[in-house]
Amino acid sequence: MIRFEYKRPTSIEACLELLDLYGKKAKLIAGGTDLMVEMRDDDKKRLGVEIVIDTTHIAELKFIDVEDDMINLGPGITHEEIWENPFLNEYAPFLCEACHSVGSPQIRHAGTVGGSIGTASPASDPLPPLVALGAFIVLASVNGTREVLLEDLLLKPYVTDIAENELIVSIRIPIMNPEAGYSFVKLGRRKALAISRMNVATYVELDEEGKAVEVRIVPGSCMPTAVRIKSAEEMLLGQKPSYALHKAIGEKVAEEMVSVTGRRWSTPYKEPVIASLVKRSLNEATGVSENE
Ligand SMILES: Cc1cc2nc3c(=O)[nH]c(=O)nc-3n(C[C@H](O)[C@H](O)[C@@H](O)COP(=O)(O)OP(=O)(O)OC[C@H]3O[C@@H](n4cnc5c(N)ncnc54)[C@H](O)[C@@H]3O)c2cc1C
């Protein structure tokens, strides 16, 4: 473990001043479930972190409220708090399911949604549903605030567009159409404490004729970051959901994965698995069974 100085601001303003003062040398910590592991890792001890800024005493980062058709979520909200929130269970249910699948009770009580975004792991569980919901991230610094679509904030594995002096202050999630179908499916290495081997979040809106008018498909642990696979979404748009179509869409997602990542040692496993997970997730989201 490296030695570091510890700061514990109690307001956003004080936190932003610290970030501005220390720059590269400082690192924010929320639940610490990623950062502490990183700081103990021998290979990463030269990250250059000299000051750790604890955000857990900033009450302004812990809130869940609604404004017009947006849910505003504080980055300091834990995965367990998301899972237990009745409002989020109604308007962002697959985000709740994803948060409930994170690690173990200890990890879910400590780990935060802001920490998941800050880490930007390609294997994250909350990121695919957040991208499928079209979440925006509000970032603050001493220079002001800006709002970025989450999908655009995730640049590559473990790399975001969050500047050194910026703090996530809110996650803005458009309220889901209550008629929409959704699903989050996850395949882990083992049932407990599993970081996703692969996962998928899907969201589908149908018109009165049963044809898809809005489709979002976001696989996890598949692409370098959590992104919508537009070519696969287009296959369902304007069509009635069916088992055969979902199977073909799953295969399309697998094809897109290989076109981006190339063929690796894990491809023979990942290719059929992601195709099958996408098919299962779309079936779940639209209520299609094997015989349809
Ligand atoms: C045993 C174990 C099992 C796990 N299982 C899973 C799993 O199943 N699924 C899964 O998705 N994840 C899993 N994780 C990973 C981890 O729990 C998540 O990525 C997430 O909960 C981290 O949140 P945190 O609050 O602990 O982040 P921290 O470790 O405190 O911080 C993570 C990063 O985010 C930055 N950060 C934190 N808050 C902010 C903010 N407000 N603004 C800007 N940057 C910020 C930090 O600087 C740091 O870079 C697991 C971790 C462990 C140790």
XYZ file of C-alpha atoms and ligand atoms in Angstrom:
345
model
C 0.000 0.000 0.000
C 1.372 3.425 -0.881
C 1.421 6.253 1.678
C -0.938 9.139 1.003
C -2.405 12.263 2.564
C -6.134 12.112 3.322
C -8.652 14.951 2.879
C -12.329 14.822 3.810
C -14.281 17.801 2.428
C -17.902 18.212 3.479
C -19.089 20.318 0.549
C -18.831 20.165 -3.243
C -17.181 23.598 -3.243
C -14.441 22.494 -0.850
C -13.880 19.299 -2.854
C -13.517 21.238 -6.119
C -10.979 23.562 -4.502
C -8.914 20.573 -3.365
C -9.064 19.015 -6.841
C -7.953 22.306 -8.348
C -5.133 22.710 -5.841
C -3.657 19.196 -6.077
C -4.423 18.249 -9.724
C -2.744 15.029 -10.879
C -1.493 14.159 -7.389
C -5.042 13.780 -6.031
C -7.557 10.989 -6.467
C -11.191 10.979 -5.396
C -12.466 8.087 -3.327
C -16.115 7.110 -2.726
C -16.744 3.479 -1.664
C -13.103 2.623 -2.324
C -13.958 -0.834 -3.722
C -11.991 -0.108 -6.900
C -9.520 2.531 -5.755
C -8.201 0.654 -2.714
C -7.602 -2.457 -4.837
C -5.797 -0.308 -7.401
C -3.619 1.372 -4.773
C -2.602 -1.985 -3.284
C -1.624 -3.323 -6.674
C 2.187 -3.409 -6.906
C 2.153 -2.620 -10.620
C 0.130 0.502 -10.082
C 1.922 1.951 -7.071
C 3.489 4.506 -9.372
C 0.095 5.987 -10.240
C 1.444 9.046 -8.473
C -1.445 9.400 -6.032
C -0.285 11.480 -3.079
C -3.615 12.821 -1.819
C -6.856 10.901 -1.480
C -9.997 13.056 -1.337
C -12.844 11.243 0.412
C -16.261 12.239 -0.989
C -18.372 10.191 1.436
C -18.969 13.126 3.809
C -20.380 15.396 1.089
C -24.140 15.199 1.706
C -24.773 17.071 -1.593
C -23.594 13.993 -3.527
C -26.231 11.686 -2.006
C -29.716 12.266 -3.363
C -32.381 10.724 -5.554
C -34.963 13.180 -6.884
C -37.117 13.869 -9.909
C -37.360 17.015 -12.011
C -39.864 16.982 -14.895
C -39.088 13.795 -16.812
C -35.574 13.271 -15.438
C -34.338 11.314 -12.428
C -31.409 13.017 -10.730
C -29.130 10.594 -8.971
C -26.267 11.645 -6.697
C -22.987 9.870 -7.516
C -22.582 8.976 -3.822
C -25.649 6.706 -3.883
C -24.613 3.088 -3.313
C -25.681 0.099 -5.399
C -27.734 -1.156 -2.452
C -29.540 2.202 -2.123
C -30.395 2.072 -5.846
C -31.706 -1.491 -5.500
C -33.872 -0.546 -2.519
C -35.344 2.662 -3.949
C -39.040 2.231 -4.910
C -39.006 5.112 -7.390
C -35.971 3.768 -9.262
C -37.520 0.302 -9.240
C -40.486 1.790 -11.063
C -38.709 4.072 -13.553
C -35.274 2.486 -14.045
C -35.900 -1.147 -13.042
C -33.096 -2.768 -14.998
C -30.580 -0.368 -13.445
C -31.787 -1.639 -10.041
C -31.365 -5.251 -11.163
C -27.842 -4.530 -12.420
C -26.881 -2.815 -9.147
C -28.316 -5.735 -7.190
C -26.024 -8.087 -9.129
C -22.843 -6.194 -8.168
C -20.338 -8.232 -6.109
C -21.601 -9.053 -2.622
C -23.660 -7.254 0.062
C -20.480 -5.615 1.400
C -19.500 -4.313 -2.046
C -23.057 -3.134 -2.793
C -23.273 -1.222 0.510
C -19.923 0.542 -0.062
C -19.662 0.834 -3.867
C -21.326 3.816 -5.522
C -22.761 4.577 -8.930
C -20.299 7.485 -9.263
C -17.446 5.053 -8.574
C -18.674 2.708 -11.320
C -18.633 5.608 -13.789
C -15.234 6.844 -12.540
C -13.666 3.404 -12.992
C -15.264 2.825 -16.436
C -14.630 -0.908 -16.370
C -15.789 -2.688 -19.542
C -17.110 -5.396 -17.165
C -19.245 -2.991 -15.116
C -22.833 -4.035 -14.414
C -24.492 -0.600 -13.890
C -22.983 0.995 -17.013
C -24.946 -0.939 -19.729
C -28.392 -0.061 -18.293
C -27.288 3.538 -17.667
C -26.196 3.823 -21.322
C -29.433 2.121 -22.466
C -31.416 4.651 -20.421
C -29.570 7.517 -22.135
C -28.032 8.859 -18.894
C -26.196 12.180 -18.795
C -23.374 12.911 -16.385
C -23.048 16.337 -14.782
C -19.434 17.275 -14.045
C -18.372 20.224 -11.898
C -15.026 21.984 -11.512
C -13.906 25.384 -10.229
C -14.493 26.598 -13.788
C -18.193 25.634 -13.915
C -20.301 22.627 -14.881
C -20.885 20.619 -18.044
C -23.224 17.770 -18.962
C -22.085 14.830 -21.120
C -23.922 11.781 -22.467
C -22.507 8.814 -20.513
C -21.790 6.897 -23.712
C -19.545 9.787 -24.861
C -17.816 10.063 -21.483
C -16.517 6.474 -21.671
C -13.457 6.698 -23.938
C -11.792 3.291 -23.577
C -11.404 0.603 -20.908
C -10.816 2.375 -17.565
C -10.468 5.777 -19.286
C -13.084 8.555 -19.190
C -13.347 12.120 -20.394
C -13.475 13.337 -16.751
C -10.743 15.964 -16.264
C -8.402 15.854 -13.251
C -10.175 18.788 -11.635
C -13.721 17.514 -12.272
C -16.173 15.822 -9.922
C -19.311 13.919 -10.960
C -22.084 15.814 -9.155
C -25.182 14.253 -10.703
C -26.381 11.487 -13.011
C -29.441 12.553 -15.010
C -31.586 9.695 -16.268
C -34.599 10.211 -18.561
C -37.616 8.517 -16.965
C -38.452 5.309 -18.804
C -41.694 4.930 -20.747
C -43.676 2.697 -18.334
C -44.922 0.641 -21.325
C -41.366 -0.142 -22.506
C -39.851 -3.596 -22.165
C -36.407 -3.952 -20.610
C -34.001 -6.600 -19.454
C -30.609 -6.984 -17.814
C -28.957 -10.376 -18.044
C -25.567 -11.254 -16.627
C -23.350 -14.239 -16.930
C -20.798 -14.388 -14.130
C -17.936 -16.773 -13.474
C -19.674 -17.870 -10.294
C -22.889 -16.861 -8.559
C -21.471 -14.766 -5.691
C -18.868 -12.009 -5.896
C -18.724 -12.293 -9.664
C -17.501 -9.429 -11.801
C -19.410 -9.911 -15.057
C -17.961 -12.240 -17.584
C -20.542 -10.721 -19.934
C -23.845 -8.874 -19.546
C -26.469 -7.143 -21.692
C -29.041 -4.417 -21.110
C -31.877 -4.063 -23.606
C -34.753 -1.598 -23.892
C -37.621 -1.895 -26.410
C -40.707 0.235 -27.068
C -43.460 -1.184 -29.304
C -46.287 0.667 -31.094
C -49.978 -0.392 -31.070
C -49.282 -2.881 -33.877
C -46.537 -4.498 -31.831
C -43.710 -3.125 -33.986
C -40.508 -1.811 -32.373
C -40.221 1.979 -32.411
C -37.307 2.389 -29.973
C -34.567 -0.195 -29.461
C -31.426 0.017 -27.354
C -28.964 -2.851 -27.027
C -25.909 -2.378 -24.790
C -23.630 -5.352 -24.156
C -21.041 -5.311 -21.348
C -17.582 -6.997 -21.320
C -17.914 -7.152 -25.084
C -16.748 -3.822 -26.467
C -13.997 -1.592 -24.985
C -16.761 0.508 -23.382
C -20.516 0.195 -22.812
C -21.989 1.347 -26.156
C -25.256 0.919 -28.039
C -24.910 -1.437 -31.003
C -26.836 0.588 -33.568
C -26.531 -1.911 -36.455
C -28.204 -4.578 -34.261
C -30.859 -2.131 -32.977
C -31.797 -1.257 -36.580
C -32.608 -4.912 -37.318
C -35.503 -4.767 -34.840
C -36.763 -1.231 -35.580
C -40.079 -1.329 -37.466
C -40.326 -5.121 -36.964
C -42.389 -7.334 -34.657
C -40.151 -9.085 -32.096
C -39.639 -12.796 -32.765
C -37.338 -15.551 -31.578
C -35.719 -15.906 -35.032
C -35.113 -12.165 -35.312
C -33.642 -11.959 -31.786
C -31.329 -14.865 -32.630
C -30.112 -13.033 -35.756
C -29.665 -9.801 -33.743
C -27.580 -11.700 -31.160
C -25.352 -12.966 -33.964
C -25.028 -9.408 -35.298
C -23.823 -8.154 -31.894
C -21.250 -10.981 -31.799
C -20.099 -10.021 -35.311
C -19.749 -6.360 -34.259
C -17.743 -7.413 -31.195
C -15.267 -9.383 -33.335
C -14.996 -6.530 -35.837
C -13.908 -4.199 -33.012
C -11.827 -6.481 -30.769
C -10.453 -8.847 -33.423
C -10.119 -12.585 -32.798
C -8.524 -13.322 -29.423
C -8.040 -16.427 -27.275
C -11.434 -15.720 -25.633
C -13.378 -15.189 -28.897
C -14.517 -18.822 -29.398
C -16.187 -18.540 -25.974
C -17.433 -14.965 -26.109
C -18.911 -15.057 -29.629
C -21.702 -17.623 -28.996
C -22.223 -16.447 -25.403
C -22.885 -12.799 -26.256
C -25.150 -13.861 -29.151
C -27.142 -16.027 -26.772
C -27.309 -13.367 -24.003
C -28.589 -10.720 -26.440
C -31.240 -13.134 -27.739
C -32.285 -13.979 -24.169
C -32.379 -10.348 -23.117
C -34.495 -9.286 -26.136
C -36.860 -12.221 -25.532
C -37.229 -11.107 -21.905
C -37.729 -7.447 -22.839
C -40.457 -8.235 -25.371
C -42.047 -11.312 -23.767
C -41.099 -13.623 -26.657
C -40.732 -17.348 -25.940
C -38.708 -20.030 -27.775
C -41.672 -21.007 -29.980
C -42.379 -17.540 -31.404
C -14.808 -8.070 -4.642
C -15.349 -7.104 -5.661
C -16.419 -7.485 -6.446
C -16.934 -6.588 -7.395
N -17.990 -6.998 -8.156
C -18.492 -6.171 -9.094
C -19.591 -6.595 -9.906
O -20.124 -7.699 -9.786
N -20.059 -5.698 -10.834
C -19.521 -4.445 -10.995
O -20.010 -3.678 -11.819
N -18.468 -4.024 -10.231
C -17.943 -4.852 -9.299
N -16.869 -4.447 -8.534
C -16.238 -3.127 -8.811
C -16.734 -1.926 -7.969
O -17.451 -2.329 -6.830
C -17.574 -0.949 -8.815
O -16.828 -0.514 -9.933
C -18.053 0.315 -8.055
O -18.896 -0.059 -6.996
C -16.951 1.209 -7.520
O -17.538 2.220 -6.719
P -16.752 2.865 -5.463
O -17.662 3.874 -4.871
O -16.240 1.813 -4.566
O -15.562 3.557 -6.265
P -14.117 4.033 -5.738
O -13.208 2.850 -5.656
O -14.225 4.903 -4.551
O -13.701 4.939 -6.992
C -13.610 4.391 -8.279
C -13.142 5.475 -9.262
O -14.143 6.472 -9.420
C -13.625 7.761 -9.109
N -14.729 8.512 -8.480
C -15.452 8.152 -7.396
N -16.411 9.086 -7.147
C -16.276 10.041 -8.104
C -16.970 11.270 -8.403
N -18.011 11.724 -7.678
N -16.544 12.000 -9.466
C -15.518 11.581 -10.251
N -14.836 10.426 -10.018
C -15.210 9.667 -8.960
C -12.430 7.500 -8.192
O -11.469 8.544 -8.245
C -11.890 6.206 -8.788
O -11.088 6.481 -9.919
C -16.356 -5.293 -7.554
C -15.280 -4.910 -6.734
C -14.779 -5.790 -5.792
C -13.636 -5.355 -4.924
